[in-house]
XYZ file of C-alpha atoms in Angstrom:
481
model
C 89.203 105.337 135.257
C 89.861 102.737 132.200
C 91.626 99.880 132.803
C 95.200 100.408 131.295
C 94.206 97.379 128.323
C 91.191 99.413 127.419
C 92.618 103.271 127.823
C 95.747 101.862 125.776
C 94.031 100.372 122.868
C 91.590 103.581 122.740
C 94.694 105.837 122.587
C 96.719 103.659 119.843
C 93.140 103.715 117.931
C 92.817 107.486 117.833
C 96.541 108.535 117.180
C 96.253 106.099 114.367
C 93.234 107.564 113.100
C 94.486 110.769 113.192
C 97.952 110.084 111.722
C 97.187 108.062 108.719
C 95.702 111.152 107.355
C 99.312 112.528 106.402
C 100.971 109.365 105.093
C 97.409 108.804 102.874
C 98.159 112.309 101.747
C 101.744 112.686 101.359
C 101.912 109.217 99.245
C 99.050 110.035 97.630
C 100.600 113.465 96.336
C 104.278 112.133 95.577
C 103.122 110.742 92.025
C 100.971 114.091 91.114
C 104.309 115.796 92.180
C 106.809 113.595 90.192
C 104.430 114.144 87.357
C 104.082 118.207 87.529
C 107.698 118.191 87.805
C 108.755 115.914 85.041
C 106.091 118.624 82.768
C 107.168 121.347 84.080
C 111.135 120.877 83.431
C 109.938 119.011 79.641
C 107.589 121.761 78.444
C 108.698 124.320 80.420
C 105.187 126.015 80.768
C 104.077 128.085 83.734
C 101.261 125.942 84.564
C 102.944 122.907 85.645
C 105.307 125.216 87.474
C 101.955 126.692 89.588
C 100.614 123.138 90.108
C 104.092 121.708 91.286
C 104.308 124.854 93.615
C 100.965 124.745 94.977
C 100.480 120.952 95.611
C 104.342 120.875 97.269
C 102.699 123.057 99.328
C 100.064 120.342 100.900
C 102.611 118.204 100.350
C 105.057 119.569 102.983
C 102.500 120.095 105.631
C 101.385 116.887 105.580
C 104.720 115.369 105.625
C 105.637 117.786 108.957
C 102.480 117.004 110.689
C 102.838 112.961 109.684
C 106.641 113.104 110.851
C 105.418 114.428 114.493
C 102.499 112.296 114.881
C 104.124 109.098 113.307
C 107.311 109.135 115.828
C 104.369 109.371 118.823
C 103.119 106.075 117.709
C 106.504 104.471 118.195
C 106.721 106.040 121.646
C 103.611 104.172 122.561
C 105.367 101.038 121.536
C 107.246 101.366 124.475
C 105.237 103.509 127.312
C 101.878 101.409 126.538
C 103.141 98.082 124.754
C 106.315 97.482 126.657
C 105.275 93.900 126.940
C 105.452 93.751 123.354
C 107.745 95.634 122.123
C 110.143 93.065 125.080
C 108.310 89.955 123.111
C 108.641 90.767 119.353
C 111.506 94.064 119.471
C 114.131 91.637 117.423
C 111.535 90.710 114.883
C 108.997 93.982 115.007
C 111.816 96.616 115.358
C 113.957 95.708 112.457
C 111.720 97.120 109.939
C 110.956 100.315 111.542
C 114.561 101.157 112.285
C 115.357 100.900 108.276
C 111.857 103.118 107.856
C 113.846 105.679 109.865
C 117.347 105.032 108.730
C 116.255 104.672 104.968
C 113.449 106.290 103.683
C 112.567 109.041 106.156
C 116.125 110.254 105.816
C 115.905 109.635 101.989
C 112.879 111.492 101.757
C 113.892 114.446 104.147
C 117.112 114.911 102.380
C 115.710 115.484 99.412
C 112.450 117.427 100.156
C 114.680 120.081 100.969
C 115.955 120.167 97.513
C 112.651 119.805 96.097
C 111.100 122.885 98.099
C 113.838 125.147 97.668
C 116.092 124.036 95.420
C 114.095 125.061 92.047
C 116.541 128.089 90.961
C 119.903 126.162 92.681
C 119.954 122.988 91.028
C 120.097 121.760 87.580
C 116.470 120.620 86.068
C 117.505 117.001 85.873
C 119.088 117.053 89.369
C 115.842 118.555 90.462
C 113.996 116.486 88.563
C 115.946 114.019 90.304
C 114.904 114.941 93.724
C 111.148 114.679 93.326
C 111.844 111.486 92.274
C 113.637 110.776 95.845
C 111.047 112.180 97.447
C 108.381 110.092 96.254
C 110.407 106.633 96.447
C 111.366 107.876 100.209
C 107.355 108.601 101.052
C 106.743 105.129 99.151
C 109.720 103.170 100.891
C 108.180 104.482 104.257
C 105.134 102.615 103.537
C 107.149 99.055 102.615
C 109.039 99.096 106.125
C 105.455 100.440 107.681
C 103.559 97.833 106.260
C 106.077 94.753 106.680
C 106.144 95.212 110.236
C 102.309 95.433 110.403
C 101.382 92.368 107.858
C 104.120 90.324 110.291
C 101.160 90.740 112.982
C 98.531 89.683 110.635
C 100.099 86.533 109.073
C 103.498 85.942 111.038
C 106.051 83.561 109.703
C 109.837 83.118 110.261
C 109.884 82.857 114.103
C 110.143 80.734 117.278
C 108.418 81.152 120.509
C 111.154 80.898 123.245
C 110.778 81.858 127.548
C 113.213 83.709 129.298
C 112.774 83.903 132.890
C 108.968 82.900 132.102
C 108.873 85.805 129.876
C 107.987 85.202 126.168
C 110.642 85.706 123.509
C 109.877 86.029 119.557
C 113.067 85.184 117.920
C 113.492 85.928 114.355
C 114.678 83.155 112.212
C 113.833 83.249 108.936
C 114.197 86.897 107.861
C 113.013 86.612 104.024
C 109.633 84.416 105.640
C 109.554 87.052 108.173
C 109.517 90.205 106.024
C 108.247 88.677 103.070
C 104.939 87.465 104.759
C 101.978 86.597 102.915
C 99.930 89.335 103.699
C 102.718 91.752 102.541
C 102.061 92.495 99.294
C 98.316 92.878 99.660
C 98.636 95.635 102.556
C 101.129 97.253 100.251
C 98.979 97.147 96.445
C 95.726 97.766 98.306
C 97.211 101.015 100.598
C 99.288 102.675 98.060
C 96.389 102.494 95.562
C 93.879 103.786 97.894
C 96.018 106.749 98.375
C 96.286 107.963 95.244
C 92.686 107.517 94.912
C 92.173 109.455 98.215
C 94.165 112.443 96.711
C 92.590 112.021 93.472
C 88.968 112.438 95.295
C 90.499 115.347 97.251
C 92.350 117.415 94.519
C 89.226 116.572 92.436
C 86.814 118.131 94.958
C 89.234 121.297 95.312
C 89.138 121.664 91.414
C 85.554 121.035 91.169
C 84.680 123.556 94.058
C 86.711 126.858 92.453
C 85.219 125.553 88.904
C 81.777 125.542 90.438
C 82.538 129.170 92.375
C 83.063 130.592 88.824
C 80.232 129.205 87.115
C 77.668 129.801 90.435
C 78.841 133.564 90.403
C 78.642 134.123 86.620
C 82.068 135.152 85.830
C 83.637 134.462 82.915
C 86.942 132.416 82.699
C 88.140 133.475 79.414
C 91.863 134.638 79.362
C 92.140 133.810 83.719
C 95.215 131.808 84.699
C 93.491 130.906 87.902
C 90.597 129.093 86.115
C 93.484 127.255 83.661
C 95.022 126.260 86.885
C 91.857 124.378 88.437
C 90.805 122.904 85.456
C 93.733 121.455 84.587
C 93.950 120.354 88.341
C 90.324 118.679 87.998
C 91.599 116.752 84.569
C 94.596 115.214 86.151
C 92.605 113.872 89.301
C 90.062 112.904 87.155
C 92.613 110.486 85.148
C 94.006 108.894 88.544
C 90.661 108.533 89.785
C 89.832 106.610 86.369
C 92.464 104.497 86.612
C 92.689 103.406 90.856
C 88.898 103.623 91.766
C 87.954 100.389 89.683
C 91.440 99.312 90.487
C 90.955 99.497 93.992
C 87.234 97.288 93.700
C 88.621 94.380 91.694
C 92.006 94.298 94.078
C 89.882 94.425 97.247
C 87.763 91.671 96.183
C 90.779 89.353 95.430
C 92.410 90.210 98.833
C 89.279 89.312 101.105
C 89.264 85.863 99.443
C 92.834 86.456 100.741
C 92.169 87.005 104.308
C 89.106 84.257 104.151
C 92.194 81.968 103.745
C 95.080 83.559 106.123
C 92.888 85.495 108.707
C 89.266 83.100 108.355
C 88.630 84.286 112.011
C 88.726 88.211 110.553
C 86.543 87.252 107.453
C 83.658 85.647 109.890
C 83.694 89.016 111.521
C 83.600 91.011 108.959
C 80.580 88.495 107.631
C 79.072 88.218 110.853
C 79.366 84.469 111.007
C 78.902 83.174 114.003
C 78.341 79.283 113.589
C 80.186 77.383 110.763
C 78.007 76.824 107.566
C 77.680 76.909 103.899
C 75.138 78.846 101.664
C 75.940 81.530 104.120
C 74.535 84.843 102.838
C 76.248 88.389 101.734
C 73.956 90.632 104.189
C 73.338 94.440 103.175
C 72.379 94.390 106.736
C 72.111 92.973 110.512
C 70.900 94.161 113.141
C 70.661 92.134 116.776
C 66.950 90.688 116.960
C 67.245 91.766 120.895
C 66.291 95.589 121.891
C 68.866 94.405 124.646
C 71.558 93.977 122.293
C 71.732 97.086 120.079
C 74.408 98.182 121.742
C 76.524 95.105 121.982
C 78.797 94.832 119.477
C 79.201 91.226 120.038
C 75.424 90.526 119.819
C 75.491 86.889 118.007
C 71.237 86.866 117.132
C 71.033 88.730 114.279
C 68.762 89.574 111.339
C 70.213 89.661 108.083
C 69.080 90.923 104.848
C 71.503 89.568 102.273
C 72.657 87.895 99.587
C 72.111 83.930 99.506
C 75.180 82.297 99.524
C 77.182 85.478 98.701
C 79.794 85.477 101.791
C 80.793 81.811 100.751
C 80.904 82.891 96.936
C 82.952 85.654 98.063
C 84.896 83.606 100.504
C 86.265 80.470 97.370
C 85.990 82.887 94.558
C 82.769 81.595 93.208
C 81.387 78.656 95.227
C 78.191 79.623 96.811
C 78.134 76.501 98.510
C 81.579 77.204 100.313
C 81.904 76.183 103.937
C 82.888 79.408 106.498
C 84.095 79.126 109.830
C 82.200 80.633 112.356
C 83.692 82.730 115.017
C 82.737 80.276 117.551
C 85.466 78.023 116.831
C 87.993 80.534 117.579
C 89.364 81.732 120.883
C 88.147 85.495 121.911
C 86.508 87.233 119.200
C 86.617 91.481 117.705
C 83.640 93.592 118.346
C 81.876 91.943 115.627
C 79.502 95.091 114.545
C 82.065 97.516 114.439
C 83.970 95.463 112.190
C 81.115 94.080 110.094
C 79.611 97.885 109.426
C 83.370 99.183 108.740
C 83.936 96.980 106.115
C 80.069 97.662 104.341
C 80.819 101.335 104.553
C 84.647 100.514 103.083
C 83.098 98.726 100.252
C 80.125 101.308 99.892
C 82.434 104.268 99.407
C 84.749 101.658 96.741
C 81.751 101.351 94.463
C 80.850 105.133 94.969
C 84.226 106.085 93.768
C 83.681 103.626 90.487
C 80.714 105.279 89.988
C 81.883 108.922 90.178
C 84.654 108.018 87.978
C 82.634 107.247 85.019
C 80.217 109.420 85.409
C 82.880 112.142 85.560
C 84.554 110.026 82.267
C 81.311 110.142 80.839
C 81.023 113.747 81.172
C 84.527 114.745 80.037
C 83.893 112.660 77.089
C 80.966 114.704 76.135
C 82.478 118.236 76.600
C 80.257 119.059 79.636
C 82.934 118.496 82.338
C 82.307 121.971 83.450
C 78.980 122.497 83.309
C 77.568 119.619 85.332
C 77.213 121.697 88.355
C 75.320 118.013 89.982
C 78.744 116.403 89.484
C 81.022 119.029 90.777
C 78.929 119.386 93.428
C 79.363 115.518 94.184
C 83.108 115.958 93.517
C 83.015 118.551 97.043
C 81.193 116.318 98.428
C 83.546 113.039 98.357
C 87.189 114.996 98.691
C 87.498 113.754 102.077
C 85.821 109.901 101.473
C 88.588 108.322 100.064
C 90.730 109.353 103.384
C 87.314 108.129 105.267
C 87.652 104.647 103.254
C 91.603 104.635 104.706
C 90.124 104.861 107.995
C 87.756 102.320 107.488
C 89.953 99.924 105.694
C 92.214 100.152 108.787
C 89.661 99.637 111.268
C 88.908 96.365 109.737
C 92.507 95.250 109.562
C 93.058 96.305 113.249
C 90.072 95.154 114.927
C 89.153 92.220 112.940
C 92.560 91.173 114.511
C 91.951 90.935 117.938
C 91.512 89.749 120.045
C 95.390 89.278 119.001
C 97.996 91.765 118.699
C 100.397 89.280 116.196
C 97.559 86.697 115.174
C 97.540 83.484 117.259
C 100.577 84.162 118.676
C 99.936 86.595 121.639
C 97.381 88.289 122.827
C 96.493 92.372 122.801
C 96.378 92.602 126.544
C 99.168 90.672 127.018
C 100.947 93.240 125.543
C 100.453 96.285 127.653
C 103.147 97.555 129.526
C 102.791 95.542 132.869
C 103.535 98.701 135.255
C 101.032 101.339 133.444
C 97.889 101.917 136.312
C 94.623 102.953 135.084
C 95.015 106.499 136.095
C 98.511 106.736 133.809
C 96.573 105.253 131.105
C 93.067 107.189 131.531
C 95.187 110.481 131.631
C 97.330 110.571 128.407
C 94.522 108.696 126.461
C 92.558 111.827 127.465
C 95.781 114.130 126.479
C 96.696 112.251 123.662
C 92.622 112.649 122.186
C 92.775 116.674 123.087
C 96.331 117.134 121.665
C 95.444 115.032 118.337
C 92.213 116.896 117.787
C 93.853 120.648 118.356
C 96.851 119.352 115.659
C 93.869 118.192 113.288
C 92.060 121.302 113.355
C 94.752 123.478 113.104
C 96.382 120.930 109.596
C 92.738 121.462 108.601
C 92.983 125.505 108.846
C 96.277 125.636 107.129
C 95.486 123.660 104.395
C 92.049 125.009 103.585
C 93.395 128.274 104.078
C 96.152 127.618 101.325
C 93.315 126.101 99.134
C 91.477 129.221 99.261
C 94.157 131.361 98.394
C 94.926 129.734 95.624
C 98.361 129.359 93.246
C 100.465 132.209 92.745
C 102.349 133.415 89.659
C 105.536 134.647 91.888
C 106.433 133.801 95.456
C 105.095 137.270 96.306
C 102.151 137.997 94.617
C 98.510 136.198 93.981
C 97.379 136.573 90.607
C 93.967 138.514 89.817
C 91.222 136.301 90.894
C 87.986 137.847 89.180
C 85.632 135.736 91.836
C 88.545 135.964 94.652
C 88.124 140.311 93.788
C 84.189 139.643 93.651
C 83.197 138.228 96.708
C 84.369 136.282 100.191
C 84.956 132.823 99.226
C 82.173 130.384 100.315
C 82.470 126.888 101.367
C 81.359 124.344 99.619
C 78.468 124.264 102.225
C 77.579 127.354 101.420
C 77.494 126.496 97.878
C 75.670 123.558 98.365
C 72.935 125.553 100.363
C 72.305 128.305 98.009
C 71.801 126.453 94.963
């Protein structure tokens, strides 16, 4: 059996993982859907109509599935962080309450409007609504995000014992919920879901582009080749605009958490002793066969950079002093957090890169005939959610060994009754449930991708390559040419 610390943080780590996906996606789709509709009800043409359909589509499974799997999370606050939730419930619960009060209700309310409400309400009332439904999906992330940046830079509370219990007591609301970390969490998230969208309704546009073009049909006169072009073009513009975006803002908030979180930064550096001159490594590996393993290996080879982590670090002073991670108490897994955040900022300057090489190629006319760059467009529509994931496992991780930073501890947070066997068996059922709802989010939503839009709510339009042949993955596609 794991010990209950252990089993607890494993099963908070996955359901995370797995949930994220639907807020990334469902705030990452309210602008494209605020943006169809505002077209559609303008110009009045059909094929903003189809693409408002069709993405509302995505859009409401992913808020269904991220309603279920976000109100699990909160459970755990209390069945596996009861200790916690005891310490910081005035301060931590606040926000989440008006997450639920607020903007899930906000957002509900009105999503039922939005999905069915096309031929009952007027077109500025609906208008209206997908408005609602975006602010709701965006307000969710505020509340979200103020109660987690609390535990990465907390402010506005006092440390008080009852009965030799600790107490956090809020008393300075506006420091509390207006933290410094807030605003960073909130820019860097929201931007890296639109981007994550962008890379996925770009890949979905690219790959039924690509079908037509590998099969030889011809699109002329087709509605369903209007719709994925058009689909491609307007992912293509948010990617343009958030991918760079997203580069220049991450580089401004690690300088950030050098200063707030320095304990984080030499983790996600690998610095182990304080110094200056200390290098931006590509790579480290431990220098023991012994210590491949261990995460928290501290003899390492680099190959890096000279002086890049402390240029990084000030903003341009290569000659910066960093604290090492031995002058802090406890310290994360260092590796995991170190190769999370190289893979994060990998995948940033990939996205750049794809963005103006699809710029390039939409400037020259061949948008849709580089079959090399629609083929990379399948191949990244999932990378941006990857990046999330990444992004989040630095934040998390490069945290502990505290659960709100220098103020208590992780494992003084579990719930002080929970035995190893309680905590072994619902991490187990927690990992088994997650991974069945995955797969079957996956099916549904891949299955309503390869079906494509339809003209009327009862009938697909002719699809030359749909008529032609069984649809192939992008695999498949990938394979055969």
């Amino acid at each position: 059996m794991v010990d209950p610390a252990t089993a607890s943080r494993l099963q908070f780590a996955v359901t995370t993982i797995v949930h994220i996906v639907f807020p990334v996606m469902s705030m990452g789709l309210a602008p494209f859907l605020v943006y169809f509709t505002w077209k559609e009800v303008r110009t009045g043409e059909s094929l903003y109509e189809r693409l408002r359909r069709f993405w509302t589509k995505i859009f409401a499974v992913s808020f269904a599935v991220g309603t279920v799997t976000g109100l699990v999370l909160e459970f755990e606050f209390g069945t596996n962080f009861a200790a916690f939730s005891a310490a910081a419930g005035e301060l931590f619960g606040g926000p989440l309450a008006v997450e639920g009060m607020m903007a899930f209700f906000l957002e509900a309310t009105f999503l039922g409007v939005f999905v069915f409400g096309r031929e009952r309400v007027s077109d500025r009332l609906y208008f209206v609504s997908s408005l609602m439904v975006g602010l709701g999906t965006w307000l969710s992330a505020v509340w979200i995000l103020v109660a987690n940046s609390w535990m990465q830079t907390p402010r506005g509370f006092e440390v008080a014992r009852q009965s030799g219990e600790m107490t956090i007591l809020l008393t300075d609301p506006i420091a509390a919920y207006a933290n410094p970390r807030f605003p960073w969490m909130f820019v860097h998230m929201q931007n890296a879901a639109v981007l994550s969208v962008a890379l996925f309704m770009a890949g979905v546009g690219a790959y039924h582009v690509y079908r037509r073009r590998h099969l030889g049909v011809v699109d002329g006169g087709n509605l369903d080749a209007e719709f994925w072009r058009a689909t491609l073009k307007v992912a293509l513009v948010a990617l343009i605009i958030t991918a760079p975006l997203q580069v220049i803002h991450g580089d401004a908030y690690g300088r950030h958490v050098a200063e707030t979180q320095p304990q984080k930064f030499a983790a996600m550096e690998a610095v182990w002793e304080t110094d200056s001159y200390v290098p931006e490594y590509i790579v480290a590996f431990p220098t023991s066969v012994d210590d491949l393993l261990n995460p928290r290996a501290k003899d390492i080879f680099g190959i890096g950079i000279p002086g890049g982590a402390s240029w990084l670090a000030s903003g341009g002073n290569p000659q910066a002093e960093i604290t090492g991670l031995e002058e802090f108490e406890g310290s994360p897994p260092v590796a995991v957090v170190f190769w999370s955040f190289r893979a994060m900022v990998a995948l940033g300057f990939w996205f750049v890169l794809l963005a103006f090489w699809a710029g390039y190629r939409w400037w020259t006319g061949e948008l849709f005939e580089d079959r090399l760059l629609q083929k990379a467009l399948m191949a990244s529509s999932v990378l941006g959610i990857f990046g999330v994931e990444l992004g989040w496992i630095v934040t998390e991780v490069g945290r502990q060994p505290w659960v709100i930073q220098g103020v208590m501890k992780t494992t003084e947070g579990v719930s002080p009754g929970l035995t190893a066997t309680e905590a072994t068996l619902t991490l187990a059922g927690f990992v088994g449930g997650y991974a069945v709802l995955l797969s079957l989010y996956t099916y549904v939503v891949g299955r309503l991708i390869r079906r494509g839009p339809k003209v009327e709510d009862g009938e697909s339009l002719p699809d030359p390559v749909r008529d032609r042949a069984p649809a192939p993955t992008p695999t498949e596609v990938s394979e055969d040419d």
